[in-house]
Each structure stands twice: as C-alpha cells, then as structure tokens.
Amino acid sequence: MLRVTDLAAGYGRTTILQGLSLHVEAGEIVTIIGANGAGKTTLLRAISGLIRPTAGKVELNGERLEGLGPAEIVGRGLIMVPEARQLFPVMTVRDNVLMGCYHPAAREGAAQRMEEVLDLFPRVRERLSQMAGSLSGGEQQMVAIARGLMANPKLLMLDEPSLGLAPIIVQQMFGIVERIAAMGTTVLLVEQKAFHALKIAARAYVIENGQISIENTGPGLLADPHVKTAYLGL
Ligand code: ATP
C-alpha cells in the first residue's frame, strides 16, 4: 500500500533522512521505533507532504505522492495523527473530531462514520460538549485519533500516541489501535515505547540516524538483542 524508496528529507540545509526505504502492506500494523531525534517525526512529515523530500519516492497504491501538498495527500487517504495531539483547545471535542472531515473527500458518510468512531471511543462520546483543552492527556489522544479516523483513512499514521500516558492508558490505547486495524484501516505507528508497539505489529523497523537499521517481524524485533538493550531496557 505504502512504499517509501531511498527517501531523503530534512530542514533547510540539514539532511535528517537519507536513503530510507520501507513498505506497509494493506491491513498491516507496521511499527517504527527509534530514539529521540532519530527522524521518526521527520519521516511522517515527509510522507504526509508537510516537508518536501529532497530525493526518493513515496507511493500510495502505486501513485507517487512526493511533490503533492498535504491537503492532496489527505485527499488520497493518508492521514497523520501528530505527536502531542495538536487539538484546538478552546473548541469543543465534537468540533475537534469534526475537523477530521474538513477535506471534501471525507465528507460523504461523515455522520455514520462519527457514530462508528464514537463507538470506538465511548469516553470521547461522553465529552463531546466539553472544551478539548480541558480533557486529560489520554482523552486528548483519543480525540486526536478520532479526528484522524473521521478523515476516512486508508492508512493512518500515528506519531507517538503513547506519549505522556499512564501505563494502563497506554495499554488501552494500543488495544484501540489493534481494533482500528481489525476494522480495515492500515496503521503505521511511530513509537519510543517499543514494547507494546512491537507486540501489536505485524512488521517493524528501527530507525537510527535517519536510516532504517533493522527490519523484522514485530516478535522478531522484540527478541532482537540490540533492540532489547537499546529500546526495551532489558
Ligand atoms: P522524538 O522521539 O524526540 O520526537 P524523532 O525521532 O521524532 O524524535 P525528529 O523530530 O524527526 O525526531 O527530529 C530529527 C532531527 O531533526 C532532530 O535532530 C531535530 O532537532 C531535527 N528537527 C526536527 N524538526 C526540525 C525543524 N523544524 N527544523 C530544524 N530541525 C528540525
């Protein structure tokens, strides 16, 4: 579904990603783990058109994406839920969720999709009239994912969804990611909390210094000696 080939990207004259290749097949959960500053967010930004790759290819179902703007890429069904959620704090939860179907491509069937999304996040349903800024961190993360789902993604990219969440909430959150995938949305997950993210992954990559250093199945990476010491603290 998604194929990234020899991607290079960065900021100004600084190159962060170089020669990076990966692929995500339809229906998979694919996890990318990496340390602070490894280039995880930069990779998602380059895929979603927020920064322009300087070399390489990004293809969604065989169609080239690099060079397209972020709105066009959203219209193709590739949606990123950003790190730190980036909600509109003084808008209600309902309006924040509805912002997800702002793009015309996502408006058809939005009312029904909202019901399905709220079934997935009962806590969000309870808080629809509340200002988003007054929610707990975990609740805000749920709203950010709900907003992403409202865009009717073919591929949902989640940037560190467990950031700042208590362990019990982290577990719930990854459970929801598994349900999202089971309902037919392909997921690309970027995480520092490697254990849970690898446990739910069909396949996974390690990113180091802007390049993929290891590729394996989720269980394969969990058992990898380097991953164990560097990313799982074992
Ligand atoms: P973290 O887990 O800490 O979020 P990350 O793997 O997502 O890390 P990135 O945010 O992709 O890492 O950052 C990779 C490198 O790019 C870092 O050295 C960072 O300082 C740099 N960088 C990120 N954003 C910018 C920017 N807007 N301008 C210049 N450099 C940036």
Coordinates of C-alpha atoms and ligand atoms in Angstrom, one line a residue:
M1 CA 0.0 0.0 0.0
L2 CA 2.7 2.5 1.0
R3 CA 6.2 2.2 -0.4
V4 CA 9.0 4.6 0.5
T5 CA 12.1 4.2 -1.5
D6 CA 15.5 5.9 -0.9
L7 CA 13.9 8.8 0.8
A8 CA 15.9 11.9 1.8
A9 CA 14.5 14.8 3.6
G10 CA 15.4 17.5 6.2
Y11 CA 15.1 21.1 7.2
G12 CA 16.9 23.8 5.2
R13 CA 20.4 22.5 4.6
T14 CA 20.3 19.9 7.3
T15 CA 19.6 16.4 6.0
I16 CA 17.8 14.2 8.5
L17 CA 16.6 11.2 6.5
Q18 CA 18.9 9.6 3.9
G19 CA 18.3 6.5 1.8
L20 CA 15.3 5.4 3.8
S21 CA 13.2 2.7 2.4
L22 CA 10.2 0.9 3.9
H23 CA 6.8 -0.6 2.9
V24 CA 3.4 -1.1 4.5
E25 CA 1.0 -3.6 3.1
A26 CA -2.8 -3.3 3.3
G27 CA -4.2 -4.4 6.6
E28 CA -0.9 -4.4 8.5
I29 CA 0.1 -2.6 11.6
V30 CA 3.7 -1.6 11.0
T31 CA 5.8 0.0 13.8
I32 CA 8.8 2.2 13.6
I33 CA 10.8 2.6 16.7
G34 CA 13.7 4.9 17.3
A35 CA 15.3 7.1 19.9
N36 CA 14.8 10.9 20.4
G37 CA 15.9 12.7 17.3
A38 CA 16.3 9.6 15.1
G39 CA 14.0 11.1 12.5
K40 CA 10.6 9.4 13.2
T41 CA 8.5 12.6 13.1
T42 CA 10.5 13.9 10.1
L43 CA 9.7 10.7 8.2
L44 CA 6.0 11.1 8.9
R45 CA 6.1 14.7 7.9
A46 CA 7.9 13.8 4.6
I47 CA 5.4 11.1 3.8
S48 CA 2.4 13.4 4.5
G49 CA 3.8 16.3 2.5
L50 CA 4.4 18.7 5.4
I51 CA 8.1 18.8 4.3
R52 CA 9.2 18.1 0.8
P53 CA 11.5 15.1 0.2
T54 CA 14.8 16.1 -1.4
A55 CA 15.2 12.6 -3.0
G56 CA 13.5 9.3 -3.3
K57 CA 9.9 8.1 -3.8
V58 CA 6.7 7.9 -1.7
E59 CA 4.0 5.8 -3.3
L60 CA 0.5 5.0 -2.1
N61 CA -1.1 2.1 -4.0
G62 CA 1.4 2.8 -6.8
E63 CA 0.7 6.5 -7.1
R64 CA 3.5 9.0 -6.5
L65 CA 2.9 11.3 -3.5
E66 CA 6.2 13.2 -3.2
G67 CA 5.7 16.7 -4.6
L68 CA 2.0 16.8 -3.7
G69 CA 0.8 19.1 -0.9
P70 CA -0.5 17.9 2.4
A71 CA -4.2 18.6 1.5
E72 CA -3.9 16.4 -1.6
I73 CA -2.2 13.7 0.3
V74 CA -5.0 13.8 2.9
G75 CA -7.5 13.5 0.0
R76 CA -5.8 10.3 -1.1
G77 CA -6.5 8.8 2.3
L78 CA -3.1 9.1 4.0
I79 CA -3.7 10.6 7.4
M80 CA -1.3 11.6 10.2
V81 CA -2.2 12.0 13.8
P82 CA 0.6 14.3 15.1
E83 CA 2.7 13.9 18.2
A84 CA 1.3 16.0 21.1
R85 CA -2.2 15.8 19.5
Q86 CA -2.4 19.4 18.3
L87 CA -6.1 19.8 19.2
F88 CA -7.9 23.1 19.2
P89 CA -8.1 23.7 22.9
V90 CA -11.0 26.2 23.0
M91 CA -13.2 24.3 20.6
T92 CA -15.5 21.5 21.8
V93 CA -14.5 17.9 21.5
R94 CA -17.3 17.5 18.9
D95 CA -15.9 20.3 16.7
N96 CA -12.3 18.9 17.0
V97 CA -13.5 15.5 15.9
L98 CA -15.4 17.0 13.0
M99 CA -12.3 18.9 11.9
G100 CA -11.2 15.5 10.7
C101 CA -13.7 15.5 7.8
Y102 CA -12.9 19.1 6.7
H103 CA -11.5 17.8 3.5
P104 CA -14.2 17.3 0.9
A105 CA -13.1 13.7 0.2
A106 CA -14.0 12.8 3.8
R107 CA -17.5 14.4 4.0
E108 CA -19.5 11.7 2.4
G109 CA -20.9 9.4 5.1
A110 CA -19.4 11.5 7.9
A111 CA -22.4 11.3 10.2
Q112 CA -22.3 7.5 10.1
R113 CA -18.5 7.4 10.5
M114 CA -18.8 9.7 13.5
E115 CA -21.1 7.1 15.2
E116 CA -18.6 4.3 14.4
V117 CA -15.7 6.4 15.7
L118 CA -17.5 7.3 18.9
D119 CA -18.4 3.6 19.4
L120 CA -14.6 3.0 19.5
F121 CA -14.1 5.9 22.0
P122 CA -17.0 5.9 24.4
R123 CA -15.1 8.4 26.6
V124 CA -14.9 10.8 23.7
R125 CA -18.6 10.4 23.2
E126 CA -19.3 11.4 26.8
R127 CA -17.2 14.5 26.5
L128 CA -18.4 15.9 23.1
S129 CA -19.6 19.2 24.5
Q130 CA -16.5 19.8 26.7
M131 CA -13.7 22.1 25.6
A132 CA -10.9 19.9 24.2
G133 CA -8.3 21.7 26.3
S134 CA -9.9 20.6 29.5
L135 CA -9.5 16.9 28.8
S136 CA -6.9 14.7 30.3
G137 CA -3.8 13.7 28.2
G138 CA -5.2 10.3 27.4
E139 CA -8.6 11.7 26.5
Q140 CA -6.9 14.2 24.2
Q141 CA -5.0 11.4 22.5
M142 CA -8.3 9.6 21.9
V143 CA -9.8 12.8 20.4
A144 CA -6.8 13.2 18.1
I145 CA -7.1 9.6 16.8
A146 CA -10.9 10.0 16.5
R147 CA -10.3 13.1 14.4
G148 CA -7.8 11.2 12.2
L149 CA -10.4 8.4 11.7
M150 CA -13.0 11.0 10.6
A151 CA -10.8 11.7 7.6
N152 CA -11.7 8.1 6.4
P153 CA -8.0 7.0 6.2
K154 CA -6.8 4.2 4.1
L155 CA -3.5 4.5 6.0
L156 CA -3.4 6.0 9.5
M157 CA 0.0 7.2 10.7
L158 CA 0.2 7.7 14.4
D159 CA 3.2 9.7 15.8
E160 CA 4.0 8.5 19.4
P161 CA 0.4 8.0 20.5
S162 CA 1.5 6.8 23.9
L163 CA 3.5 10.0 24.7
G164 CA 2.7 11.2 28.3
L165 CA 0.1 8.5 29.0
A166 CA 0.0 6.3 32.2
P167 CA 0.8 2.7 31.6
I168 CA -2.8 1.4 31.9
I169 CA -3.9 4.0 29.4
V170 CA -1.1 3.1 27.0
Q171 CA -2.3 -0.5 27.0
Q172 CA -5.9 0.6 26.3
M173 CA -4.6 2.9 23.5
F174 CA -2.7 0.1 21.8
G175 CA -5.8 -2.1 22.1
I176 CA -7.7 0.5 20.2
V177 CA -5.0 0.7 17.5
E178 CA -5.5 -3.1 17.1
R179 CA -9.2 -2.7 16.7
I180 CA -8.8 0.1 14.2
A181 CA -6.6 -2.2 12.1
A182 CA -9.0 -5.1 12.5
M183 CA -11.8 -2.8 11.2
G184 CA -9.8 -2.4 7.9
T185 CA -7.6 0.6 8.4
T186 CA -3.9 0.1 7.8
V187 CA -1.7 1.6 10.5
L188 CA 1.8 2.9 10.5
L189 CA 2.9 3.6 14.1
V190 CA 5.9 5.5 15.3
E191 CA 6.9 4.9 18.9
Q192 CA 9.5 5.2 21.6
K193 CA 7.6 2.9 23.9
A194 CA 8.8 -0.1 22.0
F195 CA 7.3 -3.0 23.9
H196 CA 3.6 -2.5 23.2
A197 CA 4.1 -1.1 19.8
L198 CA 6.2 -4.1 18.7
K199 CA 3.7 -6.5 20.3
I200 CA 0.9 -5.4 18.1
A201 CA 3.0 -5.0 14.9
A202 CA 3.0 -7.5 12.0
R203 CA 6.3 -6.0 10.9
A204 CA 8.6 -3.4 12.4
Y205 CA 11.6 -1.2 11.6
V206 CA 14.2 0.5 13.7
I207 CA 15.3 4.0 12.6
E208 CA 18.7 5.3 13.6
N209 CA 20.3 8.5 12.4
G210 CA 17.7 8.9 9.7
Q211 CA 18.0 5.4 8.2
I212 CA 16.4 2.1 8.7
S213 CA 18.9 0.0 10.6
I214 CA 16.8 -3.2 11.3
E215 CA 13.7 -4.7 9.8
N216 CA 11.9 -7.7 11.1
T217 CA 8.5 -9.0 12.3
G218 CA 7.2 -7.4 15.5
P219 CA 8.0 -10.6 17.6
G220 CA 11.4 -10.8 15.7
L221 CA 12.3 -7.3 16.8
L222 CA 11.1 -7.9 20.4
A223 CA 13.6 -10.8 20.5
D224 CA 16.5 -8.9 18.8
P225 CA 19.4 -8.4 21.2
H226 CA 20.2 -4.8 20.1
V227 CA 16.5 -3.8 20.4
K228 CA 16.3 -5.4 23.8
T229 CA 19.2 -3.4 25.2
A230 CA 18.7 -0.2 23.3
Y231 CA 14.9 0.1 23.2
L232 CA 13.4 -2.2 25.7
G233 CA 15.8 -1.5 28.6
L234 CA 16.3 -5.3 29.1
Ligands
ATP1 P1 11.4 12.4 19.1 O1 11.1 11.0 19.5 O2 12.2 13.1 20.1 O3 10.2 13.1 18.7 P2 12.1 11.9 16.3 O4 12.7 10.6 16.0 O5 10.6 12.1 16.0 O6 12.4 12.3 17.9 P3 12.5 14.2 14.6 O7 11.5 15.1 15.3 O8 12.2 13.7 13.3 O9 13.0 13.0 15.6 O10 13.8 15.1 14.6 C1 15.0 14.6 13.9 C2 16.0 15.7 13.9 O11 15.5 16.8 13.1 C3 16.4 16.3 15.2 O12 17.8 16.4 15.3 C4 15.7 17.6 15.3 O13 16.4 18.5 16.0 C5 15.6 18.0 13.8 N1 14.5 18.8 13.5 C6 13.2 18.5 13.7 N2 12.3 19.5 13.4 C7 13.1 20.5 12.9 C8 12.8 21.8 12.3 N3 11.6 22.2 12.1 N4 13.9 22.5 11.9 C9 15.2 22.0 12.0 N5 15.5 20.8 12.5 C10 14.5 20.0 13.0

